[in-house]
mmCIF file with all atom_site columns, C-alpha atoms in Angstrom:
data_model
loop_
_atom_site.group_PDB
_atom_site.id
_atom_site.type_symbol
_atom_site.label_atom_id
_atom_site.label_alt_id
_atom_site.label_comp_id
_atom_site.label_asym_id
_atom_site.label_entity_id
_atom_site.label_seq_id
_atom_site.pdbx_PDB_ins_code
_atom_site.Cartn_x
_atom_site.Cartn_y
_atom_site.Cartn_z
_atom_site.occupancy
_atom_site.B_iso_or_equiv
_atom_site.pdbx_formal_charge
_atom_site.auth_seq_id
_atom_site.auth_comp_id
_atom_site.auth_asym_id
_atom_site.auth_atom_id
_atom_site.pdbx_PDB_model_num
ATOM 1   C CA . ILE A 1 1   ? -0.190  0.055   -0.145  1.00 0.00 ? 1   ILE A CA 1
ATOM 2   C CA . VAL A 1 2   ? 1.531   3.253   -1.229  1.00 0.00 ? 2   VAL A CA 1
ATOM 3   C CA . PRO A 1 3   ? 0.199   6.335   0.977   1.00 0.00 ? 3   PRO A CA 1
ATOM 4   C CA . LEU A 1 4   ? 0.891   9.706   -0.996  1.00 0.00 ? 4   LEU A CA 1
ATOM 5   C CA . THR A 1 5   ? 0.649   13.170  0.783   1.00 0.00 ? 5   THR A CA 1
ATOM 6   C CA . PRO A 1 6   ? -0.408  16.017  -1.486  1.00 0.00 ? 6   PRO A CA 1
ATOM 7   C CA . GLY A 1 7   ? 2.203   18.358  -3.330  1.00 0.00 ? 7   GLY A CA 1
ATOM 8   C CA . SER A 1 8   ? 3.582   17.879  -6.816  1.00 0.00 ? 8   SER A CA 1
ATOM 9   C CA . GLU A 1 9   ? 6.536   16.435  -5.278  1.00 0.00 ? 9   GLU A CA 1
ATOM 10  C CA . SER A 1 10  ? 4.451   13.197  -4.323  1.00 0.00 ? 10  SER A CA 1
ATOM 11  C CA . LEU A 1 11  ? 3.421   12.262  -7.269  1.00 0.00 ? 11  LEU A CA 1
ATOM 12  C CA . ALA A 1 12  ? 6.637   12.809  -9.258  1.00 0.00 ? 12  ALA A CA 1
ATOM 13  C CA . GLY A 1 13  ? 8.501   11.013  -6.603  1.00 0.00 ? 13  GLY A CA 1
ATOM 14  C CA . PHE A 1 14  ? 5.981   7.934   -7.075  1.00 0.00 ? 14  PHE A CA 1
ATOM 15  C CA . GLU A 1 15  ? 6.562   7.860   -10.470 1.00 0.00 ? 15  GLU A CA 1
ATOM 16  C CA . ARG A 1 16  ? 10.436  7.964   -10.388 1.00 0.00 ? 16  ARG A CA 1
ATOM 17  C CA . ILE A 1 17  ? 10.584  4.806   -7.582  1.00 0.00 ? 17  ILE A CA 1
ATOM 18  C CA . THR A 1 18  ? 7.754   2.826   -9.737  1.00 0.00 ? 18  THR A CA 1
ATOM 19  C CA . GLU A 1 19  ? 9.995   3.548   -12.989 1.00 0.00 ? 19  GLU A CA 1
ATOM 20  C CA . ARG A 1 20  ? 13.359  2.626   -11.048 1.00 0.00 ? 20  ARG A CA 1
ATOM 21  C CA . GLN A 1 21  ? 13.058  0.485   -8.104  1.00 0.00 ? 21  GLN A CA 1
ATOM 22  C CA . LEU A 1 22  ? 9.400   -1.071  -8.212  1.00 0.00 ? 22  LEU A CA 1
ATOM 23  C CA . SER A 1 23  ? 9.206   -2.207  -11.875 1.00 0.00 ? 23  SER A CA 1
ATOM 24  C CA . PRO A 1 24  ? 12.688  -4.259  -11.439 1.00 0.00 ? 24  PRO A CA 1
ATOM 25  C CA . LEU A 1 25  ? 11.425  -5.494  -8.311  1.00 0.00 ? 25  LEU A CA 1
ATOM 26  C CA . ARG A 1 26  ? 8.164   -7.030  -9.839  1.00 0.00 ? 26  ARG A CA 1
ATOM 27  C CA . GLU A 1 27  ? 10.081  -8.783  -12.236 1.00 0.00 ? 27  GLU A CA 1
ATOM 28  C CA . GLN A 1 28  ? 12.611  -10.192 -9.816  1.00 0.00 ? 28  GLN A CA 1
ATOM 29  C CA . ILE A 1 29  ? 10.230  -11.307 -6.865  1.00 0.00 ? 29  ILE A CA 1
ATOM 30  C CA . GLY A 1 30  ? 6.899   -10.299 -7.797  1.00 0.00 ? 30  GLY A CA 1
ATOM 31  C CA . LEU A 1 31  ? 6.456   -7.400  -5.692  1.00 0.00 ? 31  LEU A CA 1
ATOM 32  C CA . ASP A 1 32  ? 3.248   -5.527  -6.571  1.00 0.00 ? 32  ASP A CA 1
ATOM 33  C CA . ILE A 1 33  ? 1.280   -2.506  -5.508  1.00 0.00 ? 33  ILE A CA 1
ATOM 34  C CA . LEU A 1 34  ? -1.976  -3.346  -3.622  1.00 0.00 ? 34  LEU A CA 1
ATOM 35  C CA . SER A 1 35  ? -3.178  0.277   -3.394  1.00 0.00 ? 35  SER A CA 1
ATOM 36  C CA . ILE A 1 36  ? -2.313  3.878   -3.632  1.00 0.00 ? 36  ILE A CA 1
ATOM 37  C CA . VAL A 1 37  ? -4.133  5.986   -0.901  1.00 0.00 ? 37  VAL A CA 1
ATOM 38  C CA . PRO A 1 38  ? -4.133  9.639   -0.855  1.00 0.00 ? 38  PRO A CA 1
ATOM 39  C CA . ASN A 1 39  ? -3.287  10.431  2.820   1.00 0.00 ? 39  ASN A CA 1
ATOM 40  C CA . ARG A 1 40  ? -3.125  13.501  4.820   1.00 0.00 ? 40  ARG A CA 1
ATOM 41  C CA . ILE A 1 41  ? -5.925  15.348  2.954   1.00 0.00 ? 41  ILE A CA 1
ATOM 42  C CA . SER A 1 42  ? -7.216  18.476  5.260   1.00 0.00 ? 42  SER A CA 1
ATOM 43  C CA . ASN A 1 43  ? -8.563  20.768  2.109   1.00 0.00 ? 43  ASN A CA 1
ATOM 44  C CA . ARG A 1 44  ? -11.691 20.691  0.702   1.00 0.00 ? 44  ARG A CA 1
ATOM 45  C CA . ILE A 1 45  ? -11.897 19.401  -3.203  1.00 0.00 ? 45  ILE A CA 1
ATOM 46  C CA . ASP A 1 46  ? -14.016 21.990  -4.349  1.00 0.00 ? 46  ASP A CA 1
ATOM 47  C CA . GLN A 1 47  ? -11.078 24.376  -5.169  1.00 0.00 ? 47  GLN A CA 1
ATOM 48  C CA . ARG A 1 48  ? -7.730  24.002  -6.708  1.00 0.00 ? 48  ARG A CA 1
ATOM 49  C CA . ASN A 1 49  ? -5.387  22.840  -4.273  1.00 0.00 ? 49  ASN A CA 1
ATOM 50  C CA . ASP A 1 50  ? -2.624  20.143  -3.875  1.00 0.00 ? 50  ASP A CA 1
ATOM 51  C CA . ASP A 1 51  ? -5.510  17.866  -2.213  1.00 0.00 ? 51  ASP A CA 1
ATOM 52  C CA . ARG A 1 52  ? -7.419  17.940  -4.936  1.00 0.00 ? 52  ARG A CA 1
ATOM 53  C CA . GLU A 1 53  ? -4.654  17.760  -7.470  1.00 0.00 ? 53  GLU A CA 1
ATOM 54  C CA . LEU A 1 54  ? -3.767  14.594  -5.994  1.00 0.00 ? 54  LEU A CA 1
ATOM 55  C CA . ILE A 1 55  ? -7.090  12.878  -5.946  1.00 0.00 ? 55  ILE A CA 1
ATOM 56  C CA . GLN A 1 56  ? -7.858  13.759  -9.231  1.00 0.00 ? 56  GLN A CA 1
ATOM 57  C CA . SER A 1 57  ? -4.547  12.612  -10.718 1.00 0.00 ? 57  SER A CA 1
ATOM 58  C CA . LEU A 1 58  ? -4.856  9.313   -8.841  1.00 0.00 ? 58  LEU A CA 1
ATOM 59  C CA . ASN A 1 59  ? -8.398  9.074   -9.940  1.00 0.00 ? 59  ASN A CA 1
ATOM 60  C CA . GLU A 1 60  ? -7.142  9.848   -13.728 1.00 0.00 ? 60  GLU A CA 1
ATOM 61  C CA . ASP A 1 61  ? -3.829  7.944   -13.483 1.00 0.00 ? 61  ASP A CA 1
ATOM 62  C CA . PHE A 1 62  ? -4.212  5.140   -10.992 1.00 0.00 ? 62  PHE A CA 1
ATOM 63  C CA . THR A 1 63  ? -7.817  4.129   -10.889 1.00 0.00 ? 63  THR A CA 1
ATOM 64  C CA . GLU A 1 64  ? -7.283  0.387   -10.469 1.00 0.00 ? 64  GLU A CA 1
ATOM 65  C CA . TYR A 1 65  ? -5.431  1.162   -7.078  1.00 0.00 ? 65  TYR A CA 1
ATOM 66  C CA . VAL A 1 66  ? -7.525  3.724   -5.715  1.00 0.00 ? 66  VAL A CA 1
ATOM 67  C CA . PRO A 1 67  ? -9.559  2.482   -2.838  1.00 0.00 ? 67  PRO A CA 1
ATOM 68  C CA . GLU A 1 68  ? -13.209 3.071   -2.986  1.00 0.00 ? 68  GLU A CA 1
ATOM 69  C CA . PHE A 1 69  ? -13.350 5.470   0.023   1.00 0.00 ? 69  PHE A CA 1
ATOM 70  C CA . ALA A 1 70  ? -10.981 7.523   -2.568  1.00 0.00 ? 70  ALA A CA 1
ATOM 71  C CA . ARG A 1 71  ? -12.965 7.133   -5.906  1.00 0.00 ? 71  ARG A CA 1
ATOM 72  C CA . ILE A 1 72  ? -14.282 10.430  -7.341  1.00 0.00 ? 72  ILE A CA 1
ATOM 73  C CA . SER A 1 73  ? -15.458 10.030  -11.078 1.00 0.00 ? 73  SER A CA 1
ATOM 74  C CA . GLU A 1 74  ? -15.039 12.940  -13.703 1.00 0.00 ? 74  GLU A CA 1
ATOM 75  C CA . ALA A 1 75  ? -18.936 13.216  -13.487 1.00 0.00 ? 75  ALA A CA 1
ATOM 76  C CA . GLU A 1 76  ? -18.597 13.744  -10.057 1.00 0.00 ? 76  GLU A CA 1
ATOM 77  C CA . PHE A 1 77  ? -15.715 16.402  -10.311 1.00 0.00 ? 77  PHE A CA 1
ATOM 78  C CA . LYS A 1 78  ? -17.761 18.336  -12.412 1.00 0.00 ? 78  LYS A CA 1
ATOM 79  C CA . GLN A 1 79  ? -21.066 18.178  -10.109 1.00 0.00 ? 79  GLN A CA 1
ATOM 80  C CA . ILE A 1 80  ? -18.508 19.229  -7.378  1.00 0.00 ? 80  ILE A CA 1
ATOM 81  C CA . ASP A 1 81  ? -17.346 22.018  -9.490  1.00 0.00 ? 81  ASP A CA 1
ATOM 82  C CA . SER A 1 82  ? -20.827 23.129  -10.709 1.00 0.00 ? 82  SER A CA 1
ATOM 83  C CA . GLY A 1 83  ? -22.064 23.304  -6.884  1.00 0.00 ? 83  GLY A CA 1
ATOM 84  C CA . GLU A 1 84  ? -24.371 20.743  -7.616  1.00 0.00 ? 84  GLU A CA 1
ATOM 85  C CA . MET A 1 85  ? -22.868 18.008  -5.244  1.00 0.00 ? 85  MET A CA 1
ATOM 86  C CA . LYS A 1 86  ? -23.457 18.660  -1.557  1.00 0.00 ? 86  LYS A CA 1
ATOM 87  C CA . PRO A 1 87  ? -22.544 17.552  0.891   1.00 0.00 ? 87  PRO A CA 1
ATOM 88  C CA . LEU A 1 88  ? -18.850 17.492  -0.444  1.00 0.00 ? 88  LEU A CA 1
ATOM 89  C CA . PRO A 1 89  ? -17.135 13.836  -0.670  1.00 0.00 ? 89  PRO A CA 1
ATOM 90  C CA . LYS A 1 90  ? -14.146 13.453  1.688   1.00 0.00 ? 90  LYS A CA 1
ATOM 91  C CA . PRO A 1 91  ? -11.680 11.425  -0.106  1.00 0.00 ? 91  PRO A CA 1
ATOM 92  C CA . GLY A 1 92  ? -8.585  9.700   0.740   1.00 0.00 ? 92  GLY A CA 1
ATOM 93  C CA . ILE A 1 93  ? -7.225  9.175   4.506   1.00 0.00 ? 93  ILE A CA 1
ATOM 94  C CA . ARG A 1 94  ? -8.346  12.641  6.270   1.00 0.00 ? 94  ARG A CA 1
ATOM 95  C CA . GLU A 1 95  ? -6.096  14.610  8.721   1.00 0.00 ? 95  GLU A CA 1
ATOM 96  C CA . ARG A 1 96  ? -7.156  13.751  12.182  1.00 0.00 ? 96  ARG A CA 1
ATOM 97  C CA . ASN A 1 97  ? -5.485  14.553  15.263  1.00 0.00 ? 97  ASN A CA 1
ATOM 98  C CA . ALA A 1 98  ? -6.816  11.274  16.862  1.00 0.00 ? 98  ALA A CA 1
ATOM 99  C CA . VAL A 1 99  ? -5.020  9.154   14.192  1.00 0.00 ? 99  VAL A CA 1
ATOM 100 C CA . SER A 1 100 ? -1.536  10.801  15.187  1.00 0.00 ? 100 SER A CA 1
ATOM 101 C CA . LYS A 1 101 ? -2.509  10.442  19.099  1.00 0.00 ? 101 LYS A CA 1
ATOM 102 C CA . SER A 1 102 ? -3.531  6.893   18.742  1.00 0.00 ? 102 SER A CA 1
ATOM 103 C CA . PHE A 1 103 ? 0.044   6.082   17.119  1.00 0.00 ? 103 PHE A CA 1
ATOM 104 C CA . SER A 1 104 ? 1.710   8.073   20.146  1.00 0.00 ? 104 SER A CA 1
ATOM 105 C CA . GLU A 1 105 ? -0.427  6.047   22.742  1.00 0.00 ? 105 GLU A CA 1
ATOM 106 C CA . LYS A 1 106 ? 0.431   2.803   20.820  1.00 0.00 ? 106 LYS A CA 1
ATOM 107 C CA . GLN A 1 107 ? -2.976  1.907   20.362  1.00 0.00 ? 107 GLN A CA 1
ATOM 108 C CA . PRO A 1 108 ? -5.084  1.121   17.321  1.00 0.00 ? 108 PRO A CA 1
ATOM 109 C CA . LEU A 1 109 ? -7.277  4.255   16.340  1.00 0.00 ? 109 LEU A CA 1
ATOM 110 C CA . ALA A 1 110 ? -10.416 1.744   16.258  1.00 0.00 ? 110 ALA A CA 1
ATOM 111 C CA . HIS A 1 111 ? -9.716  1.264   20.223  1.00 0.00 ? 111 HIS A CA 1
ATOM 112 C CA . TYR A 1 112 ? -8.172  4.824   20.594  1.00 0.00 ? 112 TYR A CA 1
ATOM 113 C CA . ASP A 1 113 ? -11.435 6.709   19.053  1.00 0.00 ? 113 ASP A CA 1
ATOM 114 C CA . PRO A 1 114 ? -13.651 4.210   17.757  1.00 0.00 ? 114 PRO A CA 1
ATOM 115 C CA . ASP A 1 115 ? -16.128 6.958   16.277  1.00 0.00 ? 115 ASP A CA 1
ATOM 116 C CA . ASN A 1 116 ? -13.583 8.449   14.240  1.00 0.00 ? 116 ASN A CA 1
ATOM 117 C CA . ASP A 1 117 ? -14.788 8.588   10.587  1.00 0.00 ? 117 ASP A CA 1
ATOM 118 C CA . GLN A 1 118 ? -11.256 7.232   9.530   1.00 0.00 ? 118 GLN A CA 1
ATOM 119 C CA . VAL A 1 119 ? -11.603 3.764   11.050  1.00 0.00 ? 119 VAL A CA 1
ATOM 120 C CA . ALA A 1 120 ? -13.445 2.408   8.083   1.00 0.00 ? 120 ALA A CA 1
ATOM 121 C CA . HIS A 1 121 ? -10.864 3.563   5.746   1.00 0.00 ? 121 HIS A CA 1
ATOM 122 C CA . PHE A 1 122 ? -8.170  1.610   7.787   1.00 0.00 ? 122 PHE A CA 1
ATOM 123 C CA . ASP A 1 123 ? -10.312 -1.369  7.736   1.00 0.00 ? 123 ASP A CA 1
ATOM 124 C CA . THR A 1 124 ? -10.921 -1.118  4.034   1.00 0.00 ? 124 THR A CA 1
ATOM 125 C CA . LEU A 1 125 ? -7.010  -1.167  3.704   1.00 0.00 ? 125 LEU A CA 1
ATOM 126 C CA . ALA A 1 126 ? -6.924  -4.118  5.822   1.00 0.00 ? 126 ALA A CA 1
ATOM 127 C CA . GLU A 1 127 ? -9.539  -5.686  3.541   1.00 0.00 ? 127 GLU A CA 1
ATOM 128 C CA . ILE A 1 128 ? -7.049  -4.763  0.529   1.00 0.00 ? 128 ILE A CA 1
ATOM 129 C CA . VAL A 1 129 ? -4.057  -6.529  2.175   1.00 0.00 ? 129 VAL A CA 1
ATOM 130 C CA . ILE A 1 130 ? -6.497  -9.716  2.676   1.00 0.00 ? 130 ILE A CA 1
ATOM 131 C CA . ASN A 1 131 ? -7.800  -9.881  -0.953  1.00 0.00 ? 131 ASN A CA 1
ATOM 132 C CA . GLY A 1 132 ? -4.784  -8.581  -2.481  1.00 0.00 ? 132 GLY A CA 1
ATOM 133 C CA . GLY A 1 133 ? -6.011  -5.951  -3.910  1.00 0.00 ? 133 GLY A CA 1
ATOM 134 C CA . THR A 1 134 ? -8.367  -3.200  -4.568  1.00 0.00 ? 134 THR A CA 1
ATOM 135 C CA . GLY A 1 135 ? -10.558 -5.713  -7.328  1.00 0.00 ? 135 GLY A CA 1
ATOM 136 C CA . TYR A 1 136 ? -11.058 -3.260  -9.741  1.00 0.00 ? 136 TYR A CA 1
ATOM 137 C CA . GLU A 1 137 ? -8.165  -4.526  -12.116 1.00 0.00 ? 137 GLU A CA 1
#
């Protein structure tokens, strides 16, 4: 599972790593990507910002690796831009203090803050590992 944070350097770095390191490893030992996850998302996606650019790029260029909770179609982006979609979706792993605090406390997020809106996303990532991918290939 590859977490990517917003910013142009994140996608560019991922593309370089894929080309230089992951592709050779795929051939040698069968290493493969199960999922690519937008991580530490904090902004709204109805404005042009790094969060939106990351999510849009992943949904356009790496569709088969994007988990359901981070998927936004081109049609949905058009609805968002026109103001037709309310409430706005909050794709990706969102920036939440409880995530950092649970890590500091050495507790799973589900134990530290069971009502946190990100728990379901981490459960989905665990299912992706168990199933060997997103299922969209």
